[in-house]
Each structure stands twice: as C-alpha cells, then as structure tokens.
Amino acid sequence: MHTGSAKRALIIEGGAMRGIFAAGVLDTFIEHDFYPFDMVIGVSAGSTTGIAYLTGDYGRSYKILTDHALRPDFMSFARYARGGHLCDVSWLWHTSRQDLDLNVEQYLRRGVPLWVVTTSVSTGHPLYHRVTASNVDEVFPASCAMPVVFRDHPKVAGEPMSDGGLGDSLPLRYAHKQGATDILVIRSVPQTYRQERVRFPSMLKPLLAEHPRLFGAALRHQRKYNAALSFIQNPPAGCQVAQLCPPDDFPVARFTRDAAKLNAGYQQGVEQAQGYLRRVMQQAPVANDAQPTTSMTEA
C-alpha cells in the first residue's frame, strides 16, 4: 500500500467489452507488481477488472472478455428478441467464478480496498460498496447490470441495483471526498470522447417505465459524465489527476465480439501501461505525467 502523504486512488471506468483496454493496463501493473494505490474504485466492467488486479490474477479479465463474454450464454440477440437478456451479466460473473481462480484471500491481505459503484433502482442515485469476502458475489453482477439489455436487478444487501455507470461513471468526486489527492483514471474510451445527451428520451422512457428513478438517472447521466471530465481537466487545488485512455483508433465498442479487435484493444492497454510505468520508474514527477490534456499515449 502507498504510504506517502498523498492518498492515491485508482478509478476504472466501465464500458462492457471496452473493458479490454483496462485489462491490458492492469495485467501490466500486475506483471510489474505495481500497487501504489490506497484505494481502487471500479464501475461496471471496471469493477471486475479491478478485483482481478487486486487479487493479482494475471490474465483473468482477458480470459473472461475473450472467451466467456463471446459465448451465446452471455450475449444473444435471439434471446433478447424473445424477452430474455441481451447480456446475461449474472451468468458471466458466476460462470467465470467457477472456471477461473479469484484469489479473494490475496485481496484481503493486500489491504487496498476496492469500492464498487452500483445505482439504486429505488432512488436512481449511486451507491458505493466496499468489497468484502461476504459480498464479493453480490456487488459485481449488480454493478454490471446494464439497464434494458439485462432485465434483472441484482440485489446488494437486499436492495435492487442497476449498472453503476448509470449513477456515477467516473467517480472522481467520490474519490476526492474520501481524501484522494492523487488520482489515476483508466478510461474505456479515447480522450476526445464526450457524452451526448439522450437523443430520444420519449423512446427510452417506456423501457424504464417500471423504474422512473432509473429514467431520471439516465437523463442526468450526460451532465454528470461531462462534469467528471471537467474535474479531470481542472481538479481542485491540491489534487492531481492523470488518465490512461485508449488511442483514437481503439477498435472496441461496447458490444464488440471480434476476437482480433479485442486482442488489439488489450495490446493498446499494455502499451499505454508500459509507457506510464517507464515514466514512474524514471522517477519523473507525477505532475508531469498527469497533464489533463494528455492520455499517456506513447509517441
């Protein structure tokens, strides 16, 4: 754990299959035993890559995204047309738990807490859950429960939840409120990306008719997301923020199923992390790496 005066936080953005970029970054961190953070916050797919990082299970996230997530048990348009899930995130979590090691004991020994973001179905507001041995199989399906495409609402401590990205895609303000003054964000989209307003809210509203607070969260999402980008660009006094972003030619979209594109996205994450670690190992001032207008792309 980092023991300096600045409290360091790592934030991992979600984005379904786009999480392959974070998988590449974090496998590289594992490879170099790079664990300087006092806390990690994961959102949706970013939560599952976050736990694999803190358990030290190299390659786990890559295997899930390039194997389990490509199976029809996870994603099926035919099933969705019949009223089922497009993406069965509960199946994905529990099956990968059976098939792949997850060293929860190592996570607990490491002493770096992982906070997982969900969105309350009843309020539409984000909730932040510290991962423990007792809730590990609750919080991850809940954080990844994309509204509309996943038709259930997994419960955490008895409360129905939806995807964490709906309530707080980039929880920088939460990290800062917890005392973090040195924040690294792993994004799932290029730095130039900006969230657009919901174009046709009248079409979305019937899909969330039974959960009006989630509809409200969807309408707030664009404003909150772009406010988080402003935080990255202009952090509060005494706080510095760096981000690792996929390059503009990142080939992976939310529901990409092309193995070649996923492998390319993973390698881009590896390359970004290698460049970042070279800077760290050269003991360059963190502020030089944390320019809000750069994405850490290697020249």
Tab-separated table of C-alpha atoms in Angstrom:
chain	number	residue	atom	x	y	z
A	1	MET	CA	0.000	0.000	0.000
A	2	HIS	CA	1.149	3.519	-0.744
A	3	THR	CA	2.408	5.221	2.404
A	4	GLY	CA	3.209	8.726	1.217
A	5	SER	CA	1.394	11.836	2.358
A	6	ALA	CA	-0.830	11.978	-0.726
A	7	LYS	CA	-3.689	9.500	-0.762
A	8	ARG	CA	-3.677	7.759	-4.125
A	9	ALA	CA	-6.774	6.400	-5.852
A	10	LEU	CA	-7.249	4.338	-8.992
A	11	ILE	CA	-10.574	4.678	-10.831
A	12	ILE	CA	-11.542	2.169	-13.536
A	13	GLU	CA	-14.292	3.171	-15.955
A	14	GLY	CA	-16.808	0.620	-17.256
A	15	GLY	CA	-17.926	0.103	-20.826
A	16	ALA	CA	-18.717	-3.611	-21.306
A	17	MET	CA	-16.319	-5.091	-23.904
A	18	ARG	CA	-14.321	-1.858	-23.930
A	19	GLY	CA	-13.009	-3.039	-20.573
A	20	ILE	CA	-10.416	-4.998	-22.557
A	21	PHE	CA	-8.252	-1.860	-22.524
A	22	ALA	CA	-8.242	-1.764	-18.706
A	23	ALA	CA	-7.494	-5.496	-18.703
A	24	GLY	CA	-4.299	-4.795	-20.661
A	25	VAL	CA	-3.318	-1.933	-18.381
A	26	LEU	CA	-3.924	-3.855	-15.181
A	27	ASP	CA	-2.256	-7.070	-16.324
A	28	THR	CA	0.829	-4.952	-16.967
A	29	PHE	CA	0.563	-3.454	-13.489
A	30	ILE	CA	0.303	-6.982	-12.027
A	31	GLU	CA	3.316	-8.084	-14.062
A	32	HIS	CA	5.385	-5.265	-12.537
A	33	ASP	CA	3.918	-5.679	-9.033
A	34	PHE	CA	2.712	-2.082	-9.281
A	35	TYR	CA	0.376	-1.440	-6.352
A	36	PRO	CA	0.887	2.149	-5.177
A	37	PHE	CA	-2.787	2.918	-4.521
A	38	ASP	CA	-4.617	3.429	-1.249
A	39	MET	CA	-7.995	2.690	-2.799
A	40	VAL	CA	-9.454	1.435	-6.070
A	41	ILE	CA	-12.930	2.302	-7.389
A	42	GLY	CA	-14.468	0.210	-10.152
A	43	VAL	CA	-17.583	0.917	-12.169
A	44	SER	CA	-19.480	-1.812	-14.045
A	45	ALA	CA	-16.922	-3.757	-16.122
A	46	GLY	CA	-14.251	-1.689	-14.369
A	47	SER	CA	-15.208	-3.320	-11.085
A	48	THR	CA	-14.459	-6.818	-12.367
A	49	THR	CA	-11.096	-5.809	-13.821
A	50	GLY	CA	-10.398	-4.045	-10.531
A	51	ILE	CA	-10.870	-7.134	-8.400
A	52	ALA	CA	-8.688	-9.235	-10.727
A	53	TYR	CA	-5.971	-6.584	-10.347
A	54	LEU	CA	-6.126	-6.560	-6.558
A	55	THR	CA	-6.214	-10.357	-6.325
A	56	GLY	CA	-3.197	-10.485	-8.630
A	57	ASP	CA	-4.907	-12.884	-11.032
A	58	TYR	CA	-2.984	-12.076	-14.205
A	59	GLY	CA	-4.953	-12.721	-17.396
A	60	ARG	CA	-8.287	-13.300	-15.661
A	61	SER	CA	-10.073	-10.298	-17.162
A	62	TYR	CA	-8.601	-11.010	-20.591
A	63	LYS	CA	-9.877	-14.596	-20.484
A	64	ILE	CA	-13.363	-13.504	-19.459
A	65	LEU	CA	-13.645	-10.920	-22.226
A	66	THR	CA	-12.149	-13.084	-24.969
A	67	ASP	CA	-13.829	-16.352	-24.007
A	68	HIS	CA	-16.829	-16.235	-21.654
A	69	ALA	CA	-18.131	-12.921	-22.977
A	70	LEU	CA	-18.086	-14.242	-26.547
A	71	ARG	CA	-20.304	-17.225	-25.739
A	72	PRO	CA	-24.021	-17.130	-26.648
A	73	ASP	CA	-24.815	-17.837	-22.977
A	74	PHE	CA	-23.687	-14.275	-22.298
A	75	MET	CA	-24.802	-12.292	-25.353
A	76	SER	CA	-27.714	-13.337	-27.548
A	77	PHE	CA	-29.858	-11.108	-29.739
A	78	ALA	CA	-32.226	-14.016	-30.391
A	79	ARG	CA	-32.796	-14.485	-26.654
A	80	TYR	CA	-33.356	-10.749	-26.260
A	81	ALA	CA	-35.961	-10.765	-29.019
A	82	ARG	CA	-37.807	-13.468	-27.070
A	83	GLY	CA	-37.859	-11.291	-23.944
A	84	GLY	CA	-34.666	-12.508	-22.303
A	85	HIS	CA	-31.369	-10.813	-21.585
A	86	LEU	CA	-29.211	-9.427	-24.357
A	87	CYS	CA	-26.234	-9.643	-21.981
A	88	ASP	CA	-26.588	-12.018	-19.049
A	89	VAL	CA	-24.146	-10.444	-16.618
A	90	SER	CA	-25.171	-12.760	-13.788
A	91	TRP	CA	-24.259	-15.810	-15.876
A	92	LEU	CA	-20.964	-14.164	-16.857
A	93	TRP	CA	-19.912	-13.446	-13.282
A	94	HIS	CA	-20.920	-16.753	-11.733
A	95	THR	CA	-19.625	-18.935	-14.570
A	96	SER	CA	-16.268	-17.179	-14.671
A	97	ARG	CA	-16.087	-17.568	-10.882
A	98	GLN	CA	-16.446	-21.324	-11.324
A	99	ASP	CA	-13.968	-21.547	-14.200
A	100	LEU	CA	-11.224	-19.105	-13.190
A	101	ASP	CA	-9.314	-18.532	-9.976
A	102	LEU	CA	-10.122	-15.412	-7.970
A	103	ASN	CA	-7.743	-15.087	-5.031
A	104	VAL	CA	-10.005	-13.226	-2.626
A	105	GLU	CA	-7.649	-14.048	0.243
A	106	GLN	CA	-4.854	-12.166	-1.533
A	107	TYR	CA	-7.164	-9.176	-1.988
A	108	LEU	CA	-7.895	-9.134	1.738
A	109	ARG	CA	-4.200	-9.499	2.643
A	110	ARG	CA	-3.213	-6.687	0.316
A	111	GLY	CA	-5.258	-4.225	2.362
A	112	VAL	CA	-6.188	-1.945	-0.564
A	113	PRO	CA	-9.981	-1.598	-0.558
A	114	LEU	CA	-11.969	-1.934	-3.758
A	115	TRP	CA	-15.111	0.167	-3.901
A	116	VAL	CA	-17.741	-0.908	-6.405
A	117	VAL	CA	-20.372	1.508	-7.741
A	118	THR	CA	-23.994	0.482	-8.261
A	119	THR	CA	-27.137	2.501	-8.937
A	120	SER	CA	-30.132	2.108	-6.657
A	121	VAL	CA	-33.284	1.166	-8.552
A	122	SER	CA	-35.451	2.868	-5.935
A	123	THR	CA	-33.615	6.209	-5.861
A	124	GLY	CA	-31.617	6.413	-9.102
A	125	HIS	CA	-28.570	7.514	-7.097
A	126	PRO	CA	-25.168	5.827	-6.932
A	127	LEU	CA	-24.114	3.668	-4.029
A	128	TYR	CA	-20.527	2.728	-3.192
A	129	HIS	CA	-19.791	-0.698	-1.727
A	130	ARG	CA	-16.519	-1.791	-0.180
A	131	VAL	CA	-15.798	-5.322	-1.384
A	132	THR	CA	-15.563	-7.907	1.380
A	133	ALA	CA	-15.399	-11.691	1.468
A	134	SER	CA	-19.128	-11.791	2.221
A	135	ASN	CA	-20.409	-9.535	-0.610
A	136	VAL	CA	-17.999	-10.474	-3.402
A	137	ASP	CA	-20.640	-12.404	-5.349
A	138	GLU	CA	-23.316	-9.717	-4.903
A	139	VAL	CA	-21.683	-6.465	-5.865
A	140	PHE	CA	-20.127	-7.353	-9.224
A	141	PRO	CA	-23.241	-8.586	-11.072
A	142	ALA	CA	-25.100	-5.594	-9.624
A	143	SER	CA	-22.520	-3.083	-10.842
A	144	CYS	CA	-22.592	-4.609	-14.333
A	145	ALA	CA	-26.412	-4.898	-14.607
A	146	MET	CA	-26.843	-2.722	-17.696
A	147	PRO	CA	-30.421	-1.419	-17.828
A	148	VAL	CA	-32.671	-2.633	-20.646
A	149	VAL	CA	-30.164	-5.187	-22.019
A	150	PHE	CA	-30.116	-7.050	-18.672
A	151	ARG	CA	-33.671	-7.403	-17.441
A	152	ASP	CA	-32.994	-8.226	-13.772
A	153	HIS	CA	-31.891	-6.036	-10.885
A	154	PRO	CA	-29.431	-7.963	-8.674
A	155	LYS	CA	-29.695	-7.161	-5.003
A	156	VAL	CA	-26.968	-5.905	-2.712
A	157	ALA	CA	-27.859	-6.120	0.976
A	158	GLY	CA	-31.435	-6.736	-0.123
A	159	GLU	CA	-31.743	-3.638	-2.331
A	160	PRO	CA	-32.249	-3.971	-6.134
A	161	MET	CA	-29.453	-2.404	-8.163
A	162	SER	CA	-28.678	-1.350	-11.705
A	163	ASP	CA	-25.441	-0.636	-13.551
A	164	GLY	CA	-23.036	1.575	-11.631
A	165	GLY	CA	-22.242	3.624	-14.715
A	166	LEU	CA	-25.785	4.948	-14.771
A	167	GLY	CA	-25.311	6.689	-11.426
A	168	ASP	CA	-21.607	7.592	-11.481
A	169	SER	CA	-19.488	6.550	-14.466
A	170	LEU	CA	-16.380	8.411	-13.326
A	171	PRO	CA	-16.462	8.711	-9.509
A	172	LEU	CA	-13.721	11.300	-9.133
A	173	ARG	CA	-15.683	13.445	-6.718
A	174	TYR	CA	-16.344	10.429	-4.534
A	175	ALA	CA	-12.623	9.573	-4.506
A	176	HIS	CA	-11.759	13.164	-3.638
A	177	LYS	CA	-14.296	13.170	-0.792
A	178	GLN	CA	-12.577	10.061	0.565
A	179	GLY	CA	-9.357	12.064	0.762
A	180	ALA	CA	-7.711	11.137	-2.537
A	181	THR	CA	-5.439	13.884	-3.826
A	182	ASP	CA	-3.547	11.853	-6.436
A	183	ILE	CA	-5.909	10.061	-8.836
A	184	LEU	CA	-5.239	7.833	-11.832
A	185	VAL	CA	-8.225	7.092	-14.099
A	186	ILE	CA	-8.264	4.198	-16.555
A	187	ARG	CA	-10.766	5.164	-19.228
A	188	SER	CA	-12.547	2.893	-21.706
A	189	VAL	CA	-12.931	5.495	-24.459
A	190	PRO	CA	-10.498	7.849	-26.195
A	191	GLN	CA	-9.735	11.134	-24.501
A	192	THR	CA	-11.698	13.083	-27.111
A	193	TYR	CA	-14.946	11.306	-26.187
A	194	ARG	CA	-17.774	13.399	-24.769
A	195	GLN	CA	-21.079	12.025	-23.531
A	196	GLU	CA	-24.060	13.071	-25.643
A	197	ARG	CA	-27.476	13.844	-24.243
A	198	VAL	CA	-30.130	11.131	-24.541
A	199	ARG	CA	-31.411	11.844	-28.041
A	200	PHE	CA	-34.850	10.304	-27.803
A	201	PRO	CA	-35.935	10.274	-24.145
A	202	SER	CA	-39.524	9.540	-25.165
A	203	MET	CA	-38.318	6.224	-26.611
A	204	LEU	CA	-36.260	5.346	-23.530
A	205	LYS	CA	-38.967	6.216	-21.017
A	206	PRO	CA	-41.263	3.230	-21.801
A	207	LEU	CA	-38.310	0.851	-21.421
A	208	LEU	CA	-37.787	2.118	-17.869
A	209	ALA	CA	-41.466	2.777	-17.120
A	210	GLU	CA	-41.467	0.490	-14.082
A	211	HIS	CA	-38.424	2.275	-12.639
A	212	PRO	CA	-38.868	6.037	-13.091
A	213	ARG	CA	-35.876	6.868	-10.873
A	214	LEU	CA	-33.613	4.992	-13.265
A	215	PHE	CA	-35.056	7.018	-16.120
A	216	GLY	CA	-34.168	10.157	-14.180
A	217	ALA	CA	-30.637	8.833	-13.695
A	218	ALA	CA	-30.377	8.247	-17.455
A	219	LEU	CA	-31.388	11.856	-18.111
A	220	ARG	CA	-28.767	13.125	-15.623
A	221	HIS	CA	-26.031	10.877	-16.944
A	222	GLN	CA	-24.684	13.159	-19.676
A	223	ARG	CA	-24.391	16.150	-17.347
A	224	LYS	CA	-22.677	14.134	-14.613
A	225	TYR	CA	-20.284	12.450	-17.045
A	226	ASN	CA	-19.144	15.688	-18.614
A	227	ALA	CA	-18.820	17.267	-15.161
A	228	ALA	CA	-16.420	14.432	-14.289
A	229	LEU	CA	-14.406	15.225	-17.419
A	230	SER	CA	-14.210	18.835	-16.240
A	231	PHE	CA	-12.907	17.557	-12.895
A	232	ILE	CA	-10.144	15.701	-14.746
A	233	GLN	CA	-9.217	18.795	-16.729
A	234	ASN	CA	-9.464	21.198	-13.791
A	235	PRO	CA	-9.090	19.313	-10.495
A	236	PRO	CA	-9.488	21.130	-7.180
A	237	ALA	CA	-6.487	22.798	-5.614
A	238	GLY	CA	-4.159	20.256	-4.065
A	239	CYS	CA	-5.443	17.415	-6.223
A	240	GLN	CA	-3.823	15.989	-9.354
A	241	VAL	CA	-5.438	13.684	-11.874
A	242	ALA	CA	-3.870	11.531	-14.593
A	243	GLN	CA	-5.673	9.345	-17.065
A	244	LEU	CA	-4.798	6.406	-19.281
A	245	CYS	CA	-7.060	6.464	-22.329
A	246	PRO	CA	-7.383	4.225	-25.364
A	247	PRO	CA	-5.985	5.884	-28.505
A	248	ASP	CA	-8.301	7.315	-31.139
A	249	ASP	CA	-8.002	4.140	-33.227
A	250	PHE	CA	-9.251	1.931	-30.370
A	251	PRO	CA	-11.233	-0.731	-32.275
A	252	VAL	CA	-13.507	-1.975	-29.476
A	253	ALA	CA	-17.099	-0.864	-28.961
A	254	ARG	CA	-19.484	-1.745	-26.128
A	255	PHE	CA	-20.677	-5.000	-27.733
A	256	THR	CA	-17.685	-5.947	-29.922
A	257	ARG	CA	-17.382	-9.706	-30.438
A	258	ASP	CA	-14.445	-9.741	-32.861
A	259	ALA	CA	-11.519	-11.545	-31.217
A	260	ALA	CA	-8.905	-9.716	-33.325
A	261	LYS	CA	-10.272	-6.337	-32.282
A	262	LEU	CA	-10.359	-7.383	-28.633
A	263	ASN	CA	-6.752	-8.548	-28.789
A	264	ALA	CA	-5.739	-5.257	-30.414
A	265	GLY	CA	-7.530	-3.294	-27.673
A	266	TYR	CA	-5.832	-5.358	-24.985
A	267	GLN	CA	-2.411	-4.720	-26.527
A	268	GLN	CA	-3.136	-0.982	-26.631
A	269	GLY	CA	-3.769	-1.151	-22.891
A	270	VAL	CA	-0.482	-2.993	-22.373
A	271	GLU	CA	1.408	-0.375	-24.380
A	272	GLN	CA	-0.175	2.533	-22.519
A	273	ALA	CA	0.674	0.954	-19.170
A	274	GLN	CA	4.252	0.252	-20.216
A	275	GLY	CA	4.730	3.879	-21.177
A	276	TYR	CA	3.234	5.048	-17.889
A	277	LEU	CA	5.424	2.715	-15.843
A	278	ARG	CA	8.574	3.857	-17.667
A	279	ARG	CA	7.811	7.377	-16.517
A	280	VAL	CA	7.152	6.242	-12.958
A	281	MET	CA	10.308	4.138	-12.824
A	282	GLN	CA	12.360	7.051	-14.091
A	283	GLN	CA	11.010	8.889	-11.037
A	284	ALA	CA	9.645	11.704	-13.129
A	285	PRO	CA	7.361	13.978	-11.085
A	286	VAL	CA	3.836	12.587	-11.119
A	287	ALA	CA	2.521	16.013	-12.107
A	288	ASN	CA	4.432	15.776	-15.388
A	289	ASP	CA	2.534	12.582	-16.201
A	290	ALA	CA	-0.790	13.907	-15.022
A	291	GLN	CA	-1.485	16.560	-17.606
A	292	PRO	CA	-5.264	16.658	-18.029
A	293	THR	CA	-4.943	17.230	-21.778
A	294	THR	CA	-2.917	14.059	-22.456
A	295	SER	CA	-3.870	10.394	-22.493
A	296	MET	CA	-0.417	8.976	-21.737
A	297	THR	CA	-0.080	7.811	-25.330
A	298	GLU	CA	3.423	6.791	-26.214
A	299	ALA	CA	4.963	8.674	-29.098
